[in-house]
Coordinates of C-alpha atoms in Angstrom, one line a residue:
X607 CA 0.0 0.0 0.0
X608 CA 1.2 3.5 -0.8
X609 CA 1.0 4.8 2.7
X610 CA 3.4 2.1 4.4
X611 CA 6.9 2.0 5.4
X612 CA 9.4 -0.6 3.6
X613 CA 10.6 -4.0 5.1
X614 CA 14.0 -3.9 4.8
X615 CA 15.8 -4.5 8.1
X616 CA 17.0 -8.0 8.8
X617 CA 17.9 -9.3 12.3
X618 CA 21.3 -8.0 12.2
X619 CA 20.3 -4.4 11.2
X620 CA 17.7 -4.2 14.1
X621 CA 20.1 -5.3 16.3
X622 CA 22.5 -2.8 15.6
X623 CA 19.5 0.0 15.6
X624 CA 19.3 -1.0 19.3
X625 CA 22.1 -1.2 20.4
X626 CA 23.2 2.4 18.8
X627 CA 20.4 3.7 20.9
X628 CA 21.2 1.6 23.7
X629 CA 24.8 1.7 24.4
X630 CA 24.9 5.3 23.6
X631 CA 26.1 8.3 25.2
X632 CA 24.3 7.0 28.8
X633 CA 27.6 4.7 29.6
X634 CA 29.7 7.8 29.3
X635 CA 27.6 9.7 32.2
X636 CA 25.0 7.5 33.7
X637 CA 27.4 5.5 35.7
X638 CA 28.3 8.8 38.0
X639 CA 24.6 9.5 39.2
X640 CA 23.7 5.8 39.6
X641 CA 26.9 5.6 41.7
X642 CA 26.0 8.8 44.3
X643 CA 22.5 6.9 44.6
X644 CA 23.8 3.2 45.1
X645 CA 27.0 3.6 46.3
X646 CA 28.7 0.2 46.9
X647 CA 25.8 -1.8 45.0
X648 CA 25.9 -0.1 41.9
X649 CA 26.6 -3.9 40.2
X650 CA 23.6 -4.7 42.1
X651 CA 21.6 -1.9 40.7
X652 CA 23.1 -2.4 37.4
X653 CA 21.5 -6.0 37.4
X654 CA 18.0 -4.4 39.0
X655 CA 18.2 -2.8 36.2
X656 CA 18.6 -5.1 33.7
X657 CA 16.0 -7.7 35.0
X658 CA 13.1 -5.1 34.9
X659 CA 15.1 -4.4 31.0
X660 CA 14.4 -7.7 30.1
X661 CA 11.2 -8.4 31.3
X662 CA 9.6 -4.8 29.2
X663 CA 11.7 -6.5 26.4
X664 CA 10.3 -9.9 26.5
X665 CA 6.5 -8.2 26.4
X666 CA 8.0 -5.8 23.4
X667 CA 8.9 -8.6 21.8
X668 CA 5.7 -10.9 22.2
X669 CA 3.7 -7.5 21.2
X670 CA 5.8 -6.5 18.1
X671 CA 5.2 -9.9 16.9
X672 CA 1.5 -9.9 17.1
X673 CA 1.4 -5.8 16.0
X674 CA 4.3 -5.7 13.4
X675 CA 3.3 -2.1 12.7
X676 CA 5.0 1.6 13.7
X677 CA 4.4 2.8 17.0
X678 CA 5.7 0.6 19.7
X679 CA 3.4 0.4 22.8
X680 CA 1.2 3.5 21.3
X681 CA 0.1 0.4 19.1
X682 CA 0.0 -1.7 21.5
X683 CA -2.0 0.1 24.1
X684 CA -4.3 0.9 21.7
X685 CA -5.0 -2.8 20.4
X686 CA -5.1 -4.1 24.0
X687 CA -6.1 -1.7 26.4
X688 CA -7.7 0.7 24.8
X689 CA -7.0 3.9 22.5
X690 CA -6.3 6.5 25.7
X691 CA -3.6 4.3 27.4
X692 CA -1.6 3.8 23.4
X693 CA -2.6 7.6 23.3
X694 CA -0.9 7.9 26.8
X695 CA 1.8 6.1 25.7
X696 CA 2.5 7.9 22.3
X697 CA 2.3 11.6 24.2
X698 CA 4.5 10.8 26.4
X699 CA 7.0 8.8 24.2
X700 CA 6.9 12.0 21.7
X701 CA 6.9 14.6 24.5
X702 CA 9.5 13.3 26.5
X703 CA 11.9 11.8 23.5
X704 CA 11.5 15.3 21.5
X705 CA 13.2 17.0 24.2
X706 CA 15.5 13.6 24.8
X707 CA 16.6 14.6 21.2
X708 CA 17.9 18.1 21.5
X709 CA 19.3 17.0 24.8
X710 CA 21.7 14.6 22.8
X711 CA 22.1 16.9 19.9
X712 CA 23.4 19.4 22.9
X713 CA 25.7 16.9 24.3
X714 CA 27.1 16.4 20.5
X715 CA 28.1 20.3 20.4
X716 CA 29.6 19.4 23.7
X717 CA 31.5 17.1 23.1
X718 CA 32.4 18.7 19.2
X719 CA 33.2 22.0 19.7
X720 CA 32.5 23.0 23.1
X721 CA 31.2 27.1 23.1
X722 CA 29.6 25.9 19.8
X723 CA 27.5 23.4 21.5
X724 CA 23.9 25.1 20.1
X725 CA 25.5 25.6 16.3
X726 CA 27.0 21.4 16.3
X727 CA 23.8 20.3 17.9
X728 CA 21.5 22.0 14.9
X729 CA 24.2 21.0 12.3
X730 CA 24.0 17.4 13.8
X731 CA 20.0 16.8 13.8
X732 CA 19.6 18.6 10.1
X733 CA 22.4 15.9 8.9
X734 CA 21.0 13.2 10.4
X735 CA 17.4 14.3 9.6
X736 CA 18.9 13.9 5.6
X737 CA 20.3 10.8 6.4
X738 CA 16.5 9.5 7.6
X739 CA 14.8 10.6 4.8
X740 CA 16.9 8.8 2.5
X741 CA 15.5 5.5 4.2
X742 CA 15.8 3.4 6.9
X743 CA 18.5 0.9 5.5
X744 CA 21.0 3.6 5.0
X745 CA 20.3 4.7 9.1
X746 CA 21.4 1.6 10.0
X747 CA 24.5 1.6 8.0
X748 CA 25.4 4.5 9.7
X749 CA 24.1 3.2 13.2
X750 CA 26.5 -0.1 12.3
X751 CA 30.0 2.2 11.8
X752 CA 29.0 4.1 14.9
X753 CA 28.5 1.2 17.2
X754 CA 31.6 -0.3 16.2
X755 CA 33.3 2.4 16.8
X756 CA 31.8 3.0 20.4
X757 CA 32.4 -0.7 21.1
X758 CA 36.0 -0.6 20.4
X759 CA 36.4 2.7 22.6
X760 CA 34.5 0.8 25.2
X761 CA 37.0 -2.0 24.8
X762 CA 39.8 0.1 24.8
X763 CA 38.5 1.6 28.5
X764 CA 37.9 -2.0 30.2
X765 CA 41.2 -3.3 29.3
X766 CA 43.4 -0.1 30.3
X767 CA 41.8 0.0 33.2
X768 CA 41.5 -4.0 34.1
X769 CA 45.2 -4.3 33.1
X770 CA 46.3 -1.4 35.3
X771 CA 48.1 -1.8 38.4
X772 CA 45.5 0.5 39.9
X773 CA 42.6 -1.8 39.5
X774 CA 41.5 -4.0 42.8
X775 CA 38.9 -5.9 42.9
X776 CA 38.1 -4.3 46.7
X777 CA 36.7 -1.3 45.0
X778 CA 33.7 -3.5 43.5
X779 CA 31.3 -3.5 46.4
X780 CA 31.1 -3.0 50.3
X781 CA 30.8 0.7 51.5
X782 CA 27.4 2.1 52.2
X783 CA 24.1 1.7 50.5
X784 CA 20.2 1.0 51.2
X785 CA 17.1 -0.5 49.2
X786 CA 16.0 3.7 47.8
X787 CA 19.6 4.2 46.9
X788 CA 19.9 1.0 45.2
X789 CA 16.4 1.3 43.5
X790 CA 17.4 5.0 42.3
X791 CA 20.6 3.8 41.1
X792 CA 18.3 1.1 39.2
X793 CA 16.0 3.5 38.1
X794 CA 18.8 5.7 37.0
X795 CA 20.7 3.3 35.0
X796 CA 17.3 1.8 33.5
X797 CA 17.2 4.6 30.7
X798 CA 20.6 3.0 28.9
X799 CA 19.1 -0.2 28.2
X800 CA 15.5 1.5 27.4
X801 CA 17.0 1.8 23.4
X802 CA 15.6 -1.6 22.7
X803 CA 12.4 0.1 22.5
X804 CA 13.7 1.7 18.5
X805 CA 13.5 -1.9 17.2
X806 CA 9.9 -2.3 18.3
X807 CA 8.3 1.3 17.0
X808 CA 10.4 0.5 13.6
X809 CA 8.5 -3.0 13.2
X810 CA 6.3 -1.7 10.2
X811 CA 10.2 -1.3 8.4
X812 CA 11.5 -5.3 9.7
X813 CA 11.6 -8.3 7.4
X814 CA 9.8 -11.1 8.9
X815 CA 8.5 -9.2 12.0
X816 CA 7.4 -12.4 14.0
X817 CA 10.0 -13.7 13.6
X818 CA 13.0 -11.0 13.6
X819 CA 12.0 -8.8 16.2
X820 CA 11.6 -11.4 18.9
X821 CA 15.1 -12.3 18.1
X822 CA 17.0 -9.2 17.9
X823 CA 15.6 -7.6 21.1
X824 CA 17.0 -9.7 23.4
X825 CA 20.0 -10.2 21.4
X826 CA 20.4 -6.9 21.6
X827 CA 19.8 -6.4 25.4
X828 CA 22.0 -9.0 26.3
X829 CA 25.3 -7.4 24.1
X830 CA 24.5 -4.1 26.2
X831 CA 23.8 -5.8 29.5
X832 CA 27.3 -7.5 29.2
X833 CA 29.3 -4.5 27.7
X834 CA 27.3 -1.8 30.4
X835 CA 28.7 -4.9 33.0
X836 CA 32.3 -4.6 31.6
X837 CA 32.4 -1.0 31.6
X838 CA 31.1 -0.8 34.5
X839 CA 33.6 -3.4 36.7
X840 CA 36.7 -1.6 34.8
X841 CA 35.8 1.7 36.2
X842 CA 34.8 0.1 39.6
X843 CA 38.2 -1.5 40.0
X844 CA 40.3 2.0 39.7
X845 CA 37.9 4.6 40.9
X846 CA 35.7 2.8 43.2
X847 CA 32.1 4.0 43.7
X848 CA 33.0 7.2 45.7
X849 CA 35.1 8.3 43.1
X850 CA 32.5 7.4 40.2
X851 CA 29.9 9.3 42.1
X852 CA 32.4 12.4 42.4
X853 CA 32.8 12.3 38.9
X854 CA 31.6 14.4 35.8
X855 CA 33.3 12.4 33.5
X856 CA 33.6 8.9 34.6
X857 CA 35.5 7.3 31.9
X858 CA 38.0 10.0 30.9
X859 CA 38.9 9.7 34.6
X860 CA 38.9 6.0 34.6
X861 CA 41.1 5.7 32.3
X862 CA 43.2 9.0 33.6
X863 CA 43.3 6.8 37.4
X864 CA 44.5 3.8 35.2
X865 CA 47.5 6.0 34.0
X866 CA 46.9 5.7 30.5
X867 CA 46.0 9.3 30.0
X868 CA 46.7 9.4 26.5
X869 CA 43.3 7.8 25.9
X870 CA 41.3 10.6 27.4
X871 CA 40.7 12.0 23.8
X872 CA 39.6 8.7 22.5
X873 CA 37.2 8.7 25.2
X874 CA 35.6 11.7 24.0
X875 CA 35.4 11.3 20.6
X876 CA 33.8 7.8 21.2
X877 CA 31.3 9.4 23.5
X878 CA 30.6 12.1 20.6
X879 CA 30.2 9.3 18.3
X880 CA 28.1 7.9 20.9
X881 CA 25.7 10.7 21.4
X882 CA 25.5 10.6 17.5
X883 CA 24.2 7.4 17.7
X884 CA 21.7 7.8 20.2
X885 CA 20.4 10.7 18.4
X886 CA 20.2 8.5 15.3
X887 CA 18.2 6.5 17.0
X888 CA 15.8 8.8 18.8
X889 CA 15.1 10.6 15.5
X890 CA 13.7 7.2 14.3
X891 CA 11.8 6.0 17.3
X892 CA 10.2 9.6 17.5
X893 CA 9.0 10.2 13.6
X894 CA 7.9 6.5 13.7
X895 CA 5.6 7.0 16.9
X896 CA 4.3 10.3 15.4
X897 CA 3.3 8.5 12.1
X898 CA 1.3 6.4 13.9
X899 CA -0.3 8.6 15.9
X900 CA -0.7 11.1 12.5
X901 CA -2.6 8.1 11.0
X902 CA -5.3 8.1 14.4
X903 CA -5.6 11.8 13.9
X904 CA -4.0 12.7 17.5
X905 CA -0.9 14.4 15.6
X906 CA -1.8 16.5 12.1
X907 CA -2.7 13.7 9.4
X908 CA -0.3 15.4 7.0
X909 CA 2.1 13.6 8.9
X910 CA 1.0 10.2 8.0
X911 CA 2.3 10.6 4.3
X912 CA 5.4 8.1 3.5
X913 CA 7.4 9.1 0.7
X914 CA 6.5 7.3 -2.6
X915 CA 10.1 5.9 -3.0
X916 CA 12.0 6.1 -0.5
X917 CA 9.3 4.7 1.5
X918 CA 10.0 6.8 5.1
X919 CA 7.4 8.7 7.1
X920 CA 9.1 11.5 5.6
X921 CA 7.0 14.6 6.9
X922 CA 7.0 13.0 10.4
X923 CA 11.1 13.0 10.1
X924 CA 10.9 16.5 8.7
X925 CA 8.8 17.8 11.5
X926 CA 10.5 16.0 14.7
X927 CA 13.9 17.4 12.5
X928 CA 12.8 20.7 12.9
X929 CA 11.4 20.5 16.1
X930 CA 14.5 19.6 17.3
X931 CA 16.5 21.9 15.3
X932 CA 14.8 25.0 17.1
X933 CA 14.8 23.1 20.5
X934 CA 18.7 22.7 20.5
X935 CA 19.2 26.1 18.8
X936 CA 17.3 28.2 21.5
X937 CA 17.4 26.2 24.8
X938 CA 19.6 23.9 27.1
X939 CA 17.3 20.8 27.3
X940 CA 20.4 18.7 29.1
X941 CA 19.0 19.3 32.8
X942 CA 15.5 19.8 32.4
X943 CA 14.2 16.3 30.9
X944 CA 13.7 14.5 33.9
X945 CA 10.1 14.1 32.8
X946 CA 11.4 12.0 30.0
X947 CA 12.6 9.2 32.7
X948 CA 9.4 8.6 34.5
X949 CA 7.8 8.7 31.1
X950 CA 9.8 6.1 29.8
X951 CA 8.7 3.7 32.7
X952 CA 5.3 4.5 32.4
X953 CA 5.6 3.5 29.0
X954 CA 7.0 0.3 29.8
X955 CA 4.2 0.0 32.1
X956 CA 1.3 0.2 29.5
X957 CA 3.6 -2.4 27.4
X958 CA 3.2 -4.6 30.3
X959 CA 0.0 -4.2 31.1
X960 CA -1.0 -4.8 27.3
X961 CA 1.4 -7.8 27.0
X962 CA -0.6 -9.6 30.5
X963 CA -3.4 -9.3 28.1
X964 CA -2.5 -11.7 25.9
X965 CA -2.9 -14.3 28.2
X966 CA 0.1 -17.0 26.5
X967 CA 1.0 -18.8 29.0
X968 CA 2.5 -18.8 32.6
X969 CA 5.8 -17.0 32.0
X970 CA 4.6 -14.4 29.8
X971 CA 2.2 -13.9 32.2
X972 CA 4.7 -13.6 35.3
X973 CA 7.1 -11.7 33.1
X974 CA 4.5 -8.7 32.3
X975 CA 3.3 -8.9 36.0
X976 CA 7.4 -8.4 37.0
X977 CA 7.9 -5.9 34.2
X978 CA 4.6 -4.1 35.1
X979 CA 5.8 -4.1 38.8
X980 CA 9.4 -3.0 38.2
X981 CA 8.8 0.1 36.3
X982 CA 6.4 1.1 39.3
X983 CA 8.5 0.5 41.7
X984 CA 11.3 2.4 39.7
X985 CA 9.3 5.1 38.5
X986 CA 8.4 5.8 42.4
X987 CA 12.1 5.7 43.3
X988 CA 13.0 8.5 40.6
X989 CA 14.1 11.9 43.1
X990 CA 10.3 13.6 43.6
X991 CA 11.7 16.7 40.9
X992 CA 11.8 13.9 37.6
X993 CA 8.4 12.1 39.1
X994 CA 6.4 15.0 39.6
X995 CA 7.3 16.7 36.1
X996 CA 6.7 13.2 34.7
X997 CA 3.4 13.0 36.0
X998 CA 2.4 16.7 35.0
X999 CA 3.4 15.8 31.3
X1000 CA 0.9 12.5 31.2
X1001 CA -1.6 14.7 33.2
X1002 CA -1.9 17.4 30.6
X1003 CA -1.7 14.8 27.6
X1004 CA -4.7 13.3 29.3
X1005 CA -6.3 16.8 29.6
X1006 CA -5.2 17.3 25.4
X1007 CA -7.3 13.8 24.8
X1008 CA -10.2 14.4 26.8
X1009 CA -10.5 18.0 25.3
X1010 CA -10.2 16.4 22.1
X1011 CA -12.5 13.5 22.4
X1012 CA -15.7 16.7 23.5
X1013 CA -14.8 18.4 20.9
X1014 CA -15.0 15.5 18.1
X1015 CA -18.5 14.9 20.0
X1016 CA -19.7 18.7 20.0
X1017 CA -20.8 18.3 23.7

């Protein structure tokens, strides 16, 4: 049909999609914050973490397959619950990774040309918003040379530090820590493995969507769990979790403590590259949600159009481009998103919720009741600044719909 997307990603290339938005620019900052929360259990809040990961990505993954469509959970809430919760979903998903976007562009400048940050940031969304409209398979080529890149950095910081005769293994636990610190540092270090989400709101552009997607989510959450892990051990064994949580740059100074200072550039390009990456992926995730919510008339319908050949939403990526664009040109987004991390959870919670109503089973069952539960629990943990914005942006995109819905009725 003329008005959808082209199936062209194999497992492989949705793999890669994920992990570019997973093991992004969050493992060059996330592990400081998650450190002043947990302190000695950071590991154990790192594996929090990735249990309540794997659980919303075992209900993606069981929804993507039966709703192979754009959209993620906005989809899925729709199908399952009902359209306000998949509207729910989709407002704050857009909301929350619109300003997500011009956060990363920001930290691109940063990182780039620091002093230039705004000019970078506008010059990075407007190339990567060309790179988009050209189609999805050339995305993911780019997303491929960028993760590799990352990954070897990465590499390149675990064994400097590992092989240093700074590193103890003493540094990787003890010290002080209770169950809210270790469920902030949870919640904290939740949002780097949340990029498995890009795989399931591109599953209208996968070949074989009941049978790819299933694979490459966990596939892909399991290759960030164990380099995230690695990462964060190596920085562990030299710094120790005092130091991480004193730190603005945890893996410049990781590798600086492991005397090997010459690698402090590498570090930052690799977390430029990084923040790239993410963006990359964000861009995606956000024009792919707003298609689908064009196409159910809660965004302008103009943005349902998909491009005749290149076969993109291509007014959706235009608009979330130049959103963007103004966002990082005329404000510093890089503080003020903590709406966006409750929001993620409480779109992990509708995924849940939707994926305990297809009833398959035991585990899957158990698995959306966990997943359900964890991203409660988490969300509830966030500091009260982050929950409380969070809330007010799902409050007034409750208020939008129901001002909508009397409207459409005339009452």
């Amino acid at each position: 049909m003329d008005n959808e997307l082209k199936r062209t990603l194999g497992v492989s290339d949705a793999v890669v999609v994920g992990l570019g938005a997973m093991v992004g620019a969050g493992i060059f900052a996330a592990l400081a914050p998650a450190a002043r929360a947990a302190g000695g259990a950071l590991l154990a809040a790192l594996a929090l973490a990735a249990f309540v990961a794997y659980c919303n990505a075992h209900s993606s993954a069981r929804l993507a397959a039966r709703y192979p469509a754009s959209g993620g959970t906005y989809v899925y809430g729709r199908e399952r619950l009902g359209p306000f919760w998949g509207y729910l979903a989709g407002w704050g998903f857009v909301v929350g990774k619109t300003a997500s976007c011009a956060a990363m562009a920001l930290t691109v400048g940063a990182y780039v040309w620091p002093g230039r940050e705004h000019a970078v940031a506008v010059a990075a969304v407007v190339a990567l918003t060309a790179a988009g409209y050209g189609g999805v398979q050339k995305s993911a080529r780019i997303a491929r040379l960028i993760v590799a890149a990352v990954l070897a950095v990465l590499a390149g910081v675990v064994v400097a530090c590992l092989t240093s005769p700074a590193a103890a293994a003493g540094r990787l636990g003890g010290g002080d820590w209770g169950v809210a610190g270790l469920l902030q540092g949870a919640g904290l270090l939740f949002f780097a493995f949340a990029g498995y989400a890009r795989i399931t709101t591109l599953g209208e552009e996968v070949r074989d969507p009941r049978r790819t997607i299933p694979r490459a989510v966990p596939l892909a959450l399991g290759i960030a769990l164990l380099v995230y892990a690695a990462v964060a051990v190596a920085a562990l064994s030299v710094l120790g979790a005092d130091g991480l949580a004193g730190s603005s740059a945890p893996l410049a100074d990781a590798v600086r403590a492991a005397g090997r200072p010459g690698l402090v550039p590498v570090v930052r390009v690799g977390a430029a590259l990084a923040a790239v990456g993410s963006l990359l992926a964000l861009v995606l995730g956000v024009s792919r949600t707003a298609l689908a919510m064009a196409r159910d008339g809660h965004l302008p319908r103009a943005l349902a159009a998909v491009h005749p050949r290149h076969r993109v939403p291509h007014r959706a990526e235009l608009a979330v481009g130049a959103v963007v664009a103004v966002l990082a040109a005329t404000a510093d987004l890089r503080g003020a998103i903590g709406f966006s991390s409750f929001g993620v959870l409480a779109y992990y919670a509708i995924a849940n919720a939707s994926a305990w109503t297809l009833g398959s089973g035991v585990k899957g069952r158990a698995v959306a009741a966990a997943g359900l539960s964890g991203c409660v629990l988490l969300a509830c943990a966030l500091p009260a600044a982050s929950a409380v914005s969070g809330a007010a942006v799902l409050a007034l995109g409750a208020l939008a719909y129901g001002v909508r819905g009397r409207f459409r009725s005339g009452s």
